[in-house]
mmCIF file of C-alpha atoms in Angstrom:
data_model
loop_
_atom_site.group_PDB
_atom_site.id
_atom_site.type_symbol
_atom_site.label_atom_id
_atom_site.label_comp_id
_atom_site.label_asym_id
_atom_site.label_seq_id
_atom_site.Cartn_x
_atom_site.Cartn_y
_atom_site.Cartn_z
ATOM 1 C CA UNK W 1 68.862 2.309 28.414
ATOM 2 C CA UNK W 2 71.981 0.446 28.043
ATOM 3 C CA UNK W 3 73.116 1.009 24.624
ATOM 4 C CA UNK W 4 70.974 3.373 22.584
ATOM 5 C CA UNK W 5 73.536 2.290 19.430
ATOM 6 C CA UNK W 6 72.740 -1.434 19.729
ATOM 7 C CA UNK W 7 68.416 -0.961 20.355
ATOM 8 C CA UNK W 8 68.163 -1.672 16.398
ATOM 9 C CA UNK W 9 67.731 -5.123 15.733
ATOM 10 C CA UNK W 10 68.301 -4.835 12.269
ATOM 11 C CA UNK W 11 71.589 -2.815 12.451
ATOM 12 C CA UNK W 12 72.576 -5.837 15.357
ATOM 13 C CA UNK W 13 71.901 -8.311 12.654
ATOM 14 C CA UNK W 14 73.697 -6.908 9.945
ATOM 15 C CA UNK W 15 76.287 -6.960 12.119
ATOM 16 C CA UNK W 16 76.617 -10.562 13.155
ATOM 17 C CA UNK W 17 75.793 -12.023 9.154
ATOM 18 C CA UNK W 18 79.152 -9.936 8.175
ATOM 19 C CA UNK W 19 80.795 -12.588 9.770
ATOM 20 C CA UNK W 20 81.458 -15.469 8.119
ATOM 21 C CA UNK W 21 80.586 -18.551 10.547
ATOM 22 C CA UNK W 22 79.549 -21.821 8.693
ATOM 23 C CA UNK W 23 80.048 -25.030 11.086
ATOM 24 C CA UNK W 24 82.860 -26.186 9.257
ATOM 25 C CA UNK W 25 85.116 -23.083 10.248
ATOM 26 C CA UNK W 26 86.053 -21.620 13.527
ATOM 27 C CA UNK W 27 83.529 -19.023 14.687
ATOM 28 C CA UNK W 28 85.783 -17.190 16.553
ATOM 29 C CA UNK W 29 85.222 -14.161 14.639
ATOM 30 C CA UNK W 30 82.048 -14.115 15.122
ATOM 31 C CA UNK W 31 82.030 -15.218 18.629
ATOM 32 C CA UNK W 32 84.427 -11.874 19.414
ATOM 33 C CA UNK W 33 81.614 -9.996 17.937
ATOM 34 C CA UNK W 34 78.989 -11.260 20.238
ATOM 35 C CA UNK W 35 81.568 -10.938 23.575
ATOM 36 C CA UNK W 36 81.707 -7.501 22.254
ATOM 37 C CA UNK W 37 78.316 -7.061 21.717
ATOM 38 C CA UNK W 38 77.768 -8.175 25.562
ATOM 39 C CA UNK W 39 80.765 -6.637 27.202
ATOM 40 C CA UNK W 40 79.087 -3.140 25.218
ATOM 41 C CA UNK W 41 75.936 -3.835 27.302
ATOM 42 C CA UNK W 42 77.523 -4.507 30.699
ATOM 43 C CA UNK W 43 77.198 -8.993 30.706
ATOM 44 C CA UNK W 44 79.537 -10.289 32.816
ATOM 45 C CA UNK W 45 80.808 -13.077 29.870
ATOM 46 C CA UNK W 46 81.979 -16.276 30.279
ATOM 47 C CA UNK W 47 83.670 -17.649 27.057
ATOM 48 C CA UNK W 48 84.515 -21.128 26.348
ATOM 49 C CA UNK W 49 87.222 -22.401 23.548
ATOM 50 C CA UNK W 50 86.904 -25.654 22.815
ATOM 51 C CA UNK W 51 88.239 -28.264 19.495
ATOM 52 C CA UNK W 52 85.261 -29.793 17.142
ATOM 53 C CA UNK W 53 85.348 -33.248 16.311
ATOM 54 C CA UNK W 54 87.782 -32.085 13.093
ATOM 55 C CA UNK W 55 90.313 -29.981 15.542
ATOM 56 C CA UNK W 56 88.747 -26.654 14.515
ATOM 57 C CA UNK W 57 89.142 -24.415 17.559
ATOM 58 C CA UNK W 58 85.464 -23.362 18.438
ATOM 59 C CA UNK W 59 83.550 -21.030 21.069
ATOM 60 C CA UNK W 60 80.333 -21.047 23.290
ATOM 61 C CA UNK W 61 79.987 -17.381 24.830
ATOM 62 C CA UNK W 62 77.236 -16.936 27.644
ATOM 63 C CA UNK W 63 76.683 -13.751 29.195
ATOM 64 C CA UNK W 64 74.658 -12.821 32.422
ATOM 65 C CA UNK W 65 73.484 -9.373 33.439
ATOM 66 C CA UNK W 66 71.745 -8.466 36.344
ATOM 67 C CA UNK W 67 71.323 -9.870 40.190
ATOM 68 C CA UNK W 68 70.842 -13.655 41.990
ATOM 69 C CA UNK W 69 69.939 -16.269 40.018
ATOM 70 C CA UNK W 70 66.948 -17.395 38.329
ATOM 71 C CA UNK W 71 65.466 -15.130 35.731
ATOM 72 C CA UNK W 72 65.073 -15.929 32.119
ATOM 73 C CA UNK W 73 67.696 -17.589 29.841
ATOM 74 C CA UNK W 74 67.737 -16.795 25.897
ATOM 75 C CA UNK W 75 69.692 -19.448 24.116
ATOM 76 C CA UNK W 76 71.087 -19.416 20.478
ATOM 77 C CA UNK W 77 73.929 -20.328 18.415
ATOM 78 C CA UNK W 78 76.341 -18.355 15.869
ATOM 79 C CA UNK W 79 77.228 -21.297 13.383
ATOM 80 C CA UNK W 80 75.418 -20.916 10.000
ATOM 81 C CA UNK W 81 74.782 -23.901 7.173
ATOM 82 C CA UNK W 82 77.247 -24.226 4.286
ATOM 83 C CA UNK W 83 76.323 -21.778 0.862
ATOM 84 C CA UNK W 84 76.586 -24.461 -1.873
ATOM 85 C CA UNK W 85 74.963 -21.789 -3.881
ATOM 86 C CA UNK W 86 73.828 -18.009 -3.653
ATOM 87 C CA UNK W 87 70.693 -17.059 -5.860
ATOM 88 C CA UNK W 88 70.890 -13.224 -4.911
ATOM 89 C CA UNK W 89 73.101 -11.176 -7.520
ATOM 90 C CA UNK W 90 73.116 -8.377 -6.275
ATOM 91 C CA UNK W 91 75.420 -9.476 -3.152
ATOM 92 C CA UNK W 92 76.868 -12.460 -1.533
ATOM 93 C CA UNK W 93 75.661 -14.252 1.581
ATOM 94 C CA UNK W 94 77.813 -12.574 4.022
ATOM 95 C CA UNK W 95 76.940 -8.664 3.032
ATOM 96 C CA UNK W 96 74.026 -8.357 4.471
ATOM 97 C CA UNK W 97 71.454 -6.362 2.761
ATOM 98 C CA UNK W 98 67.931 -4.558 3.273
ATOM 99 C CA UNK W 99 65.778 -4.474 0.724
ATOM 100 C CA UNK W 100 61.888 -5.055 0.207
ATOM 101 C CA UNK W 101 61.426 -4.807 3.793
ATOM 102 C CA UNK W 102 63.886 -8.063 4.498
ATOM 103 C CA UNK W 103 67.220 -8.697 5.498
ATOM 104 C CA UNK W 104 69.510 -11.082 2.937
ATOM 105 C CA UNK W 105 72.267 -12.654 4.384
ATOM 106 C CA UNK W 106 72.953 -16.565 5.621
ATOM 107 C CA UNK W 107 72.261 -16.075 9.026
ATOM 108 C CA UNK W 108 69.934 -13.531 8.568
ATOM 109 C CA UNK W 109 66.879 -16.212 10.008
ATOM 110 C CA UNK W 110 69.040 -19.019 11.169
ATOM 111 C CA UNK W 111 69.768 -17.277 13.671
ATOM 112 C CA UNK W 112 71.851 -14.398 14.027
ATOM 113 C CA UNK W 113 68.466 -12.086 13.283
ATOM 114 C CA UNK W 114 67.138 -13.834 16.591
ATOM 115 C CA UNK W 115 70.540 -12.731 19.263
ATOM 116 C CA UNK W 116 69.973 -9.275 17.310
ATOM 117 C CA UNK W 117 66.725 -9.113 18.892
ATOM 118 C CA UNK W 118 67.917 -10.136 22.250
ATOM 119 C CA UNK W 119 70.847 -7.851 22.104
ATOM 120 C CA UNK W 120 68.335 -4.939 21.234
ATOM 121 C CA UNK W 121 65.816 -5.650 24.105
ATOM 122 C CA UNK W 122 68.221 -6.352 26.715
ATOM 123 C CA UNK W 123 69.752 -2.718 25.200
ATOM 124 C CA UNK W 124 66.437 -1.050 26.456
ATOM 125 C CA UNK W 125 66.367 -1.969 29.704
ATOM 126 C CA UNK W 126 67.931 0.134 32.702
ATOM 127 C CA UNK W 127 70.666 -2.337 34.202
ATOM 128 C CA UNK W 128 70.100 -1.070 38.013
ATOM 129 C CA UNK W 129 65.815 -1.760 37.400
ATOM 130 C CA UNK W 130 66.827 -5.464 37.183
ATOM 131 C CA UNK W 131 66.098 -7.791 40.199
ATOM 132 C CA UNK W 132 66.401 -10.913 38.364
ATOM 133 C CA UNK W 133 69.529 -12.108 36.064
ATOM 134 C CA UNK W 134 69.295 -12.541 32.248
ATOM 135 C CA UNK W 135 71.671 -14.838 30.538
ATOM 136 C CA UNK W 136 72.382 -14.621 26.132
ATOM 137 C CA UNK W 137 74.086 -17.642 25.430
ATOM 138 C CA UNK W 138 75.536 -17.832 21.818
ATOM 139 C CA UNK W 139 76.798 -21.688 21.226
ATOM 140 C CA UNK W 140 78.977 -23.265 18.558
ATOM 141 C CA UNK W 141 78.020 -26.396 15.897
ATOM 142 C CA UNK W 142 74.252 -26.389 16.433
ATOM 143 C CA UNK W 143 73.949 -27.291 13.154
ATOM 144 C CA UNK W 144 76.101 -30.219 12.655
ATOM 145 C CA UNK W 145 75.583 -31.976 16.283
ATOM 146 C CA UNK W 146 74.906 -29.713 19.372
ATOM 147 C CA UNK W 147 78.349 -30.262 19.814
ATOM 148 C CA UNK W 148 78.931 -26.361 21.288
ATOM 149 C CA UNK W 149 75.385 -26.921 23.842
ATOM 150 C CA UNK W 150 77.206 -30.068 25.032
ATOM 151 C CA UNK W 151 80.300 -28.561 25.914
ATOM 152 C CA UNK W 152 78.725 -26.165 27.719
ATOM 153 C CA UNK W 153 75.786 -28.274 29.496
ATOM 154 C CA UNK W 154 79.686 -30.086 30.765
ATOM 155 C CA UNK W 155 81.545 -27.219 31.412
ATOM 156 C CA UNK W 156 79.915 -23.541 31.788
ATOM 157 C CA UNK W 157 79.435 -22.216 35.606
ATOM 158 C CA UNK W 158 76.299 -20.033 34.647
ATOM 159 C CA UNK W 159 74.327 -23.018 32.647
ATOM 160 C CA UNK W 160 74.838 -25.072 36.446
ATOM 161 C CA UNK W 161 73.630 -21.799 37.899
ATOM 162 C CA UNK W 162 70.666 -21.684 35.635
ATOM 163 C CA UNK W 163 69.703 -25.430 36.393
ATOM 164 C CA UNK W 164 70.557 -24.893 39.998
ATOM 165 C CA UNK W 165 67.729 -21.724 39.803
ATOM 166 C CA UNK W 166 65.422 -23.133 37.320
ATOM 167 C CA UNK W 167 66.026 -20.175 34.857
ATOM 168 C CA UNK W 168 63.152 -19.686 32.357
ATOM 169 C CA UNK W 169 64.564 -20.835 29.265
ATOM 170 C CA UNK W 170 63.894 -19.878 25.880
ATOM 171 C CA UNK W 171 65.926 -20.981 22.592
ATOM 172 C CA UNK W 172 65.438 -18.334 19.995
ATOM 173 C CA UNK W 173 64.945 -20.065 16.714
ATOM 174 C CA UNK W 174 62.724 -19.051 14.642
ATOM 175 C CA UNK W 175 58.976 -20.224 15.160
ATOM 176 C CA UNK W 176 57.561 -16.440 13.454
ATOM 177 C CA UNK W 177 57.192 -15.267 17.244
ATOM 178 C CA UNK W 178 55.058 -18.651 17.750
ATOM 179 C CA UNK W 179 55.340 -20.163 21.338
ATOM 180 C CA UNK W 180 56.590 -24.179 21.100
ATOM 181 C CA UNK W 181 56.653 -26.289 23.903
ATOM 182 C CA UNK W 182 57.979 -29.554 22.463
ATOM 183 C CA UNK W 183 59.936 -30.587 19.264
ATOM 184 C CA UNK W 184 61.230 -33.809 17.572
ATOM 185 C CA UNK W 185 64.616 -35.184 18.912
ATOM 186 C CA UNK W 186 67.545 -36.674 16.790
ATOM 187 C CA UNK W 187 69.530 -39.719 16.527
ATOM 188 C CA UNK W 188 72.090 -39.782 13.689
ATOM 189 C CA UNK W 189 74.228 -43.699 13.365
ATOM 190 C CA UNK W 190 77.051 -44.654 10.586
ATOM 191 C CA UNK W 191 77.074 -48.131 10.080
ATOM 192 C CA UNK W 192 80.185 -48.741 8.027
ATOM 193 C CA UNK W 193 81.225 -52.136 6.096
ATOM 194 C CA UNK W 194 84.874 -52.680 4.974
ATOM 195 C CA UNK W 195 85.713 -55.035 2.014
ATOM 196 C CA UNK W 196 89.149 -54.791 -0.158
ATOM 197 C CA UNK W 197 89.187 -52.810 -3.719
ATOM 198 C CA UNK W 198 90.726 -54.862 -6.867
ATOM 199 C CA UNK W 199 89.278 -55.518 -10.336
ATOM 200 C CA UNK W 200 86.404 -56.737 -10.701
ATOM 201 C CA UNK W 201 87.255 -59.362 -13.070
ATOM 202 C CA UNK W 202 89.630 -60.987 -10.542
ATOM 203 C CA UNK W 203 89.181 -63.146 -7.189
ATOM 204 C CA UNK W 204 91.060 -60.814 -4.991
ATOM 205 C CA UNK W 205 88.356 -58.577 -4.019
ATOM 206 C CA UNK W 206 85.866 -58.192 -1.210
ATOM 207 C CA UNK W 207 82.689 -56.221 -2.281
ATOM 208 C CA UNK W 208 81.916 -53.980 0.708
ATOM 209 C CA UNK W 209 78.506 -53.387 -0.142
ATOM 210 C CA UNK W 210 77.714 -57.242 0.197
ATOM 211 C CA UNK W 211 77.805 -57.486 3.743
ATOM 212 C CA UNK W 212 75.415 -54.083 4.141
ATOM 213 C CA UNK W 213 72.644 -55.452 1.964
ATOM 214 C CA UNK W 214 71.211 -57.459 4.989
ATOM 215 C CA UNK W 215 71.413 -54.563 6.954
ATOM 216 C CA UNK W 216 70.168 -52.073 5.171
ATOM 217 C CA UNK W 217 67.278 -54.638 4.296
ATOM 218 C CA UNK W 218 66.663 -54.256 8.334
ATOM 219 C CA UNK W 219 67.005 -50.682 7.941
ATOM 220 C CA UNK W 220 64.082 -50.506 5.318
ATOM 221 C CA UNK W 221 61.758 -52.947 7.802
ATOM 222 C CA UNK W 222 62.383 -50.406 10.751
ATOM 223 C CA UNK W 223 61.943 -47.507 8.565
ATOM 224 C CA UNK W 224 58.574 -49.135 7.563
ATOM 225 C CA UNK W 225 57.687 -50.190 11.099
ATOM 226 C CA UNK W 226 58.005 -46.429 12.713
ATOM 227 C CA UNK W 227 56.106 -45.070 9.446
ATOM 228 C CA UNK W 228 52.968 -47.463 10.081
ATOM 229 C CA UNK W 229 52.918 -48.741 13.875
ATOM 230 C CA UNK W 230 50.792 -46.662 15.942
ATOM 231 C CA UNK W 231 53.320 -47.168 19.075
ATOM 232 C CA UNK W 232 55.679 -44.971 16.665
ATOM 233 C CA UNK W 233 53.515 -42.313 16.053
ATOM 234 C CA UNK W 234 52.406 -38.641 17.787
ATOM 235 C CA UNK W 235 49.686 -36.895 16.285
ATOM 236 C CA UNK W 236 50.680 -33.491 17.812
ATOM 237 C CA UNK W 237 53.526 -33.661 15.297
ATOM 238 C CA UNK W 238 53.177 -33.075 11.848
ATOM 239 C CA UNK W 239 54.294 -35.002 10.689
ATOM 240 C CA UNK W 240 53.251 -37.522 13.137
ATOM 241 C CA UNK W 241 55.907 -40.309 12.470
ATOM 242 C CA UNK W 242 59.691 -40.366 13.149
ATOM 243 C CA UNK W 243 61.158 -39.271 10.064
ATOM 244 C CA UNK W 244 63.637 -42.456 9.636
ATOM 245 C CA UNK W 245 66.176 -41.225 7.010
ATOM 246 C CA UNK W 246 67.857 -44.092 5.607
ATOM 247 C CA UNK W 247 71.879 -42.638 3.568
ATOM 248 C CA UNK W 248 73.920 -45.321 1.714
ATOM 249 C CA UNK W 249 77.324 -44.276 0.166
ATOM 250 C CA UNK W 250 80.160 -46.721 -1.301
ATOM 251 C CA UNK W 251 82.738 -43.906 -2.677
ATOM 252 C CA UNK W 252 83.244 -46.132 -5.099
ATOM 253 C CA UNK W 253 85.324 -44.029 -7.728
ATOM 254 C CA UNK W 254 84.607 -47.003 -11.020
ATOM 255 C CA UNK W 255 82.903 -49.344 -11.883
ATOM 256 C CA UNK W 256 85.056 -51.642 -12.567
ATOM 257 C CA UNK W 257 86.645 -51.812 -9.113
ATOM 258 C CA UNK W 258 84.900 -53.311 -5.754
ATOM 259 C CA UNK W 259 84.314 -50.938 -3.222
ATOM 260 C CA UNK W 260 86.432 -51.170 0.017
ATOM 261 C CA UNK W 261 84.178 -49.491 1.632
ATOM 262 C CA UNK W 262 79.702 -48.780 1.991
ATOM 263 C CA UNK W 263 78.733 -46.520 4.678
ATOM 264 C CA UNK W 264 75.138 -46.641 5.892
ATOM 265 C CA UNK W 265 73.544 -43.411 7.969
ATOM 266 C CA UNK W 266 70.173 -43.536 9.352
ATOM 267 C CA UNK W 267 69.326 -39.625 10.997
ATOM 268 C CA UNK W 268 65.672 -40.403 12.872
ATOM 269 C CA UNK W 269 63.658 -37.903 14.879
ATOM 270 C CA UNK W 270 61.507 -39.398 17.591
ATOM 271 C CA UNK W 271 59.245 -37.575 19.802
ATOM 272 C CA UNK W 272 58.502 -37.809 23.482
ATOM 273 C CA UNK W 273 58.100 -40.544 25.427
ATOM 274 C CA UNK W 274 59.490 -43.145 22.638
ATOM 275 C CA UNK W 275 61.705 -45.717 23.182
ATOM 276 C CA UNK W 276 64.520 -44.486 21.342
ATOM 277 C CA UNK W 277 67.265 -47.155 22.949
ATOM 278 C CA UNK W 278 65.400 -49.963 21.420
ATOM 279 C CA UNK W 279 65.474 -48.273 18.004
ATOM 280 C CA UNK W 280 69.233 -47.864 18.699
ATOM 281 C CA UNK W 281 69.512 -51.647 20.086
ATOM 282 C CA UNK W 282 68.081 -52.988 16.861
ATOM 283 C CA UNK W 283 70.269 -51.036 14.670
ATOM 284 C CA UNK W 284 73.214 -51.773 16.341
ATOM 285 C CA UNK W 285 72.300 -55.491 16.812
ATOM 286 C CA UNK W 286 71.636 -55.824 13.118
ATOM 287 C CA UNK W 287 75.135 -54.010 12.608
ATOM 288 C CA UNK W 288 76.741 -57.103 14.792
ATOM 289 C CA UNK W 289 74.790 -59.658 12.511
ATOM 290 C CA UNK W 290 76.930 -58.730 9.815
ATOM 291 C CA UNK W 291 80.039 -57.722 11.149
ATOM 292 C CA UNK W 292 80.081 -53.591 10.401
ATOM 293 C CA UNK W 293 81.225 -51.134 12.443
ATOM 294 C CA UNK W 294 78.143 -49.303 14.279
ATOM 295 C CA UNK W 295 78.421 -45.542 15.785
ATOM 296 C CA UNK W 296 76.098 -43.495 17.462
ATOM 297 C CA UNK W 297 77.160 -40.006 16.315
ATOM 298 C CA UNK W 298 74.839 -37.717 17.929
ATOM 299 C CA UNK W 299 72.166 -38.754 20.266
ATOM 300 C CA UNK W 300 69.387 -35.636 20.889
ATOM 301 C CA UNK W 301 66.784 -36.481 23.145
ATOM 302 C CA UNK W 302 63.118 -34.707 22.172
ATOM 303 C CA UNK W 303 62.106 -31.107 23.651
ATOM 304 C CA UNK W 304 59.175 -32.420 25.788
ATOM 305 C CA UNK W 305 57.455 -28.821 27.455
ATOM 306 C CA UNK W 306 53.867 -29.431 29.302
ATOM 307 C CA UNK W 307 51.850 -27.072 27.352
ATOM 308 C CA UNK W 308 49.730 -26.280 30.128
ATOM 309 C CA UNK W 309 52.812 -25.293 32.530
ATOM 310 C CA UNK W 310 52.601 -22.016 34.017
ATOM 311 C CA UNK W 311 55.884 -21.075 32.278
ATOM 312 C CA UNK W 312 53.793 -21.392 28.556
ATOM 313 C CA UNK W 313 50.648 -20.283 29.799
ATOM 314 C CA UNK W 314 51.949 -17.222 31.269
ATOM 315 C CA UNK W 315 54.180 -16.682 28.128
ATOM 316 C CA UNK W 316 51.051 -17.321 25.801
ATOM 317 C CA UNK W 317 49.746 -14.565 27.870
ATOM 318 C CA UNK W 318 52.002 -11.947 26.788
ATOM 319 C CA UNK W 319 53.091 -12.543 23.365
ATOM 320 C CA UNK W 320 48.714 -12.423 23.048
ATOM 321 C CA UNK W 321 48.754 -16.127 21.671
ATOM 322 C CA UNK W 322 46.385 -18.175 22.226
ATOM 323 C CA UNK W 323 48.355 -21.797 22.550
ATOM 324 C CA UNK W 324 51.432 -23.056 22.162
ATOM 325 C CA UNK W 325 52.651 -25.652 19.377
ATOM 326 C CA UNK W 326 55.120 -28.491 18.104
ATOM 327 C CA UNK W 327 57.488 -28.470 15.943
ATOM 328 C CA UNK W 328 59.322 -31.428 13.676
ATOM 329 C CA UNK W 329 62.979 -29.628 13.451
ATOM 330 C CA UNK W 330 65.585 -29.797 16.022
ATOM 331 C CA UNK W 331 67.754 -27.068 18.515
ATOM 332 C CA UNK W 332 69.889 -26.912 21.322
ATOM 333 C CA UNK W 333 67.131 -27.571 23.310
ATOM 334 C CA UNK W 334 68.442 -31.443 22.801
ATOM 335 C CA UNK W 335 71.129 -31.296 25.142
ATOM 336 C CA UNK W 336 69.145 -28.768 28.284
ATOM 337 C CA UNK W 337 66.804 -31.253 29.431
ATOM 338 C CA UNK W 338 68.415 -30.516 33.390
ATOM 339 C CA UNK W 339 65.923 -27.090 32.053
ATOM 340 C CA UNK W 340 62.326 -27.491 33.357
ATOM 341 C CA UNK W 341 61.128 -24.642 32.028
ATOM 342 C CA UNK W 342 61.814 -24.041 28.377
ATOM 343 C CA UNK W 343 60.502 -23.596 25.106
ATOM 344 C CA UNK W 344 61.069 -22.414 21.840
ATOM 345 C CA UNK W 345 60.475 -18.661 20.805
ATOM 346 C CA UNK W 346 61.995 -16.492 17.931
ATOM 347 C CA UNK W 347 61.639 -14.237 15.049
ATOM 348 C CA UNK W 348 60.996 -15.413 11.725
ATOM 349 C CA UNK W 349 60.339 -18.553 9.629
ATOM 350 C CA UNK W 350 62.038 -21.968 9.114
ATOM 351 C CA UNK W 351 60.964 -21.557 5.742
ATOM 352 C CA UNK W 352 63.702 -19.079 5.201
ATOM 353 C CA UNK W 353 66.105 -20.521 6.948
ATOM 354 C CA UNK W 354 69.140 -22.401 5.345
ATOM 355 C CA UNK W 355 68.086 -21.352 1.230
ATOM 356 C CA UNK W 356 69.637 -19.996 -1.013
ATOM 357 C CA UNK W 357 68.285 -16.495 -0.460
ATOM 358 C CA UNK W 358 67.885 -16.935 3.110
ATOM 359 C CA UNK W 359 66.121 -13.789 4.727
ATOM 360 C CA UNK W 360 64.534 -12.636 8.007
ATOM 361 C CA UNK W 361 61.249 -9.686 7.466
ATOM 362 C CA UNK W 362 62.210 -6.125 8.864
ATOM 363 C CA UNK W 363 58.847 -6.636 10.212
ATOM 364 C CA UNK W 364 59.939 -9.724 12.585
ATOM 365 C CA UNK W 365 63.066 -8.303 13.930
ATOM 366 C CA UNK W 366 60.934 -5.200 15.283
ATOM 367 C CA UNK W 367 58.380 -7.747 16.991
ATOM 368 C CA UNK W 368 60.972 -9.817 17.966
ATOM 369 C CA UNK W 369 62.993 -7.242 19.974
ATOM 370 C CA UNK W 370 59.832 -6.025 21.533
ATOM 371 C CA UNK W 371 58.656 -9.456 22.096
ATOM 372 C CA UNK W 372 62.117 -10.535 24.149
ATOM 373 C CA UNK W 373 61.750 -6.714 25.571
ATOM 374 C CA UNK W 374 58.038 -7.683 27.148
ATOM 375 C CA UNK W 375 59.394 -10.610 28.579
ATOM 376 C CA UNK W 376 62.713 -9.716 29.976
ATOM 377 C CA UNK W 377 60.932 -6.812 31.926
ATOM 378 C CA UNK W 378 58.286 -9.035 33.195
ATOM 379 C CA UNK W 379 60.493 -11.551 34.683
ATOM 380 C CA UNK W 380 63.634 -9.503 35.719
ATOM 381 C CA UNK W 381 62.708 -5.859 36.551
ATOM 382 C CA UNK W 382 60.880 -4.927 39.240
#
């Protein structure tokens, strides 16, 4: 084995939630824990700084261990979702703790539980058995706009190796050890409307929100269009319509005072084989009407596996599943469509991830580990 220390997925985990890592901080820290965590098992690591769209200095790390090319690829990120608020008293969010056969921590399911369980398989394995390569990639800013997977998909020299081989890929979020071969994609726009504050009692202002009314009118027909139009819908999804999310915000900070500003967002999730550009046409179109300001802040395309490819079915065969689903949430997965092969494959539930009490079952990080363990010697050891 490589690492007898590090074949406890739990112990990895703990590890990795003591570290502080929401999106809108650096994960550095963290990110020197995983290169550790790598270098410990003998990955030849390939790190990647980059700046987030706010100028906080970021990092992808992907590590590769073992011969050639090809193999299997585990992907995964180390940025974590905000704690507005903390229901356990007993400790905070980043001290991990076991008790009632869980593991409390944010991070704990989403998904620092899941690269535990890769780091303890891999640990198992006997580094001069392996004919194949296997590659742990731990992005940045999954959570707030794939922005760490796109940097990479630009700029890393083992992703181009992977898509050059056709690596297996699998992105560890958690599915409760469930194989997924497709999920929704995601389109996020700001439409934003600029007027001029001053009393409202006088002439000299310019209501910003005037101008977004007809828009957001549009907004409300294509929201209502996707929710009832059978060319909009996918009944392996549930559920089986886009999910067009409609925000409207004016800042306004009295009543009394028209708002310089209204800012529209509309966050949609389409599924495969929609015409997402003509969703994106109309709203920007509508945008022009009116004279706003249209952006396309992140643009996700949908993770579109054939559930009867050999890659699933053979992967169906031994996790002992019997087939493969969808799923209506998002990952990396967005950005890797160069990746024939891939799907979605992790320990525990989306139902835990991202609460307030966020936890991962003991139970899932054992069958994870031996899960990722299964496949990692069927692939890459001889």
């Amino acid at each position: 084995m490589l690492s007898a220390l590090m074949s406890d997925p739990t112990e990895n985990a703990s590890r990795l939630v003591a570290v502080p890592s929401v999106s809108s901080q650096s994960n550095l820290p963290v990110s020197d824990v995983v290169e550790s965590m790598l270098s410990e098992l003998g990955f030849t690591v390939e790190r990647q700084e980059f700046l987030d769209p706010h100028g906080v200095r970021k990092a992808n790390v992907i590590g590769k261990i073992g011969p050639g090319t090809g193999g299997v690829a585990y992907f995964s990120h180390t940025d974590v979702v905000p704690v507005d608020s903390w229901s356990v008293a007993q400790h905070g969010p980043f001290e991990p703790r076991v008790r009632d056969g869980r593991l409390y921590g944010r991070g704990s399911c989403d998904m620092k539980g899941s690269i535990a369980t890769a780091m303890a398989a891999v640990s198992r394995l006997d580094p001069d058995q392996l004919v194949q390569p296997i590659y742990i990639v731990c992005t940045a800013d999954e959570e707030v706009g794939f922005h760490g997977a796109r940097h990479m998909v630009e700029n890393s020299t083992f992703y181009r190796e992977m898509v050059a081989s056709q690596s297996r890929a699998i992105i560890g979020e958690p599915t409760e050890l469930n194989v997924v071969h497709a999920h929704k994609g995601i389109y996020g726009i700001r439409v934003t409307s600029h007027g001029k504050a001053a009393h409202s009692s006088t002439r000299d202002g310019v209501n910003a929100n005037l101008a977004m009314i007809p828009f957001l009118a549009e907004m409300k027909a294509i929201h209502d269009e996707t929710r009832n139009e059978p060319r909009w819908q996918n009944d392996q999804f549930d559920p089986p319509w886009i999910n067009w999310n409609i925000g409207i915000n004016d800042l306004n900070c009295a009543v009394n005072i028209t708002p310089p500003i209204s800012i529209c967002t509309v966050y949609f999730r389409p599924m495969p084989g929609q015409n997402t550009e003509e969703l994106i046409s109309r709203c920007r179109a509508a945008a022009d009407k009116q004279g706003l300001e249209f952006k396309l802040e992140c643009a996700g395309a949908p993770l579109s596996g054939d559930a009867n490819s050999e890659f699933v079915r053979e992967t169906l065969k031994l996790s002992g599943a019997t087939r493969s689903k969808t799923v209506c949430y998002g990952t990396d997965g967005v950005m890797f469509g160069e990746l024939k092969q891939i799907l979605v494959l992790g320990p525990g539930s989306i139902e835990q991830a991202h609460r307030d009490d966020e936890w991962i079952s003991l139970e899932q990080l054992k069958k994870g580990a031996n899960m990722y363990e299964q496949l990692f010697r069927h692939w890459c050891v001889q």
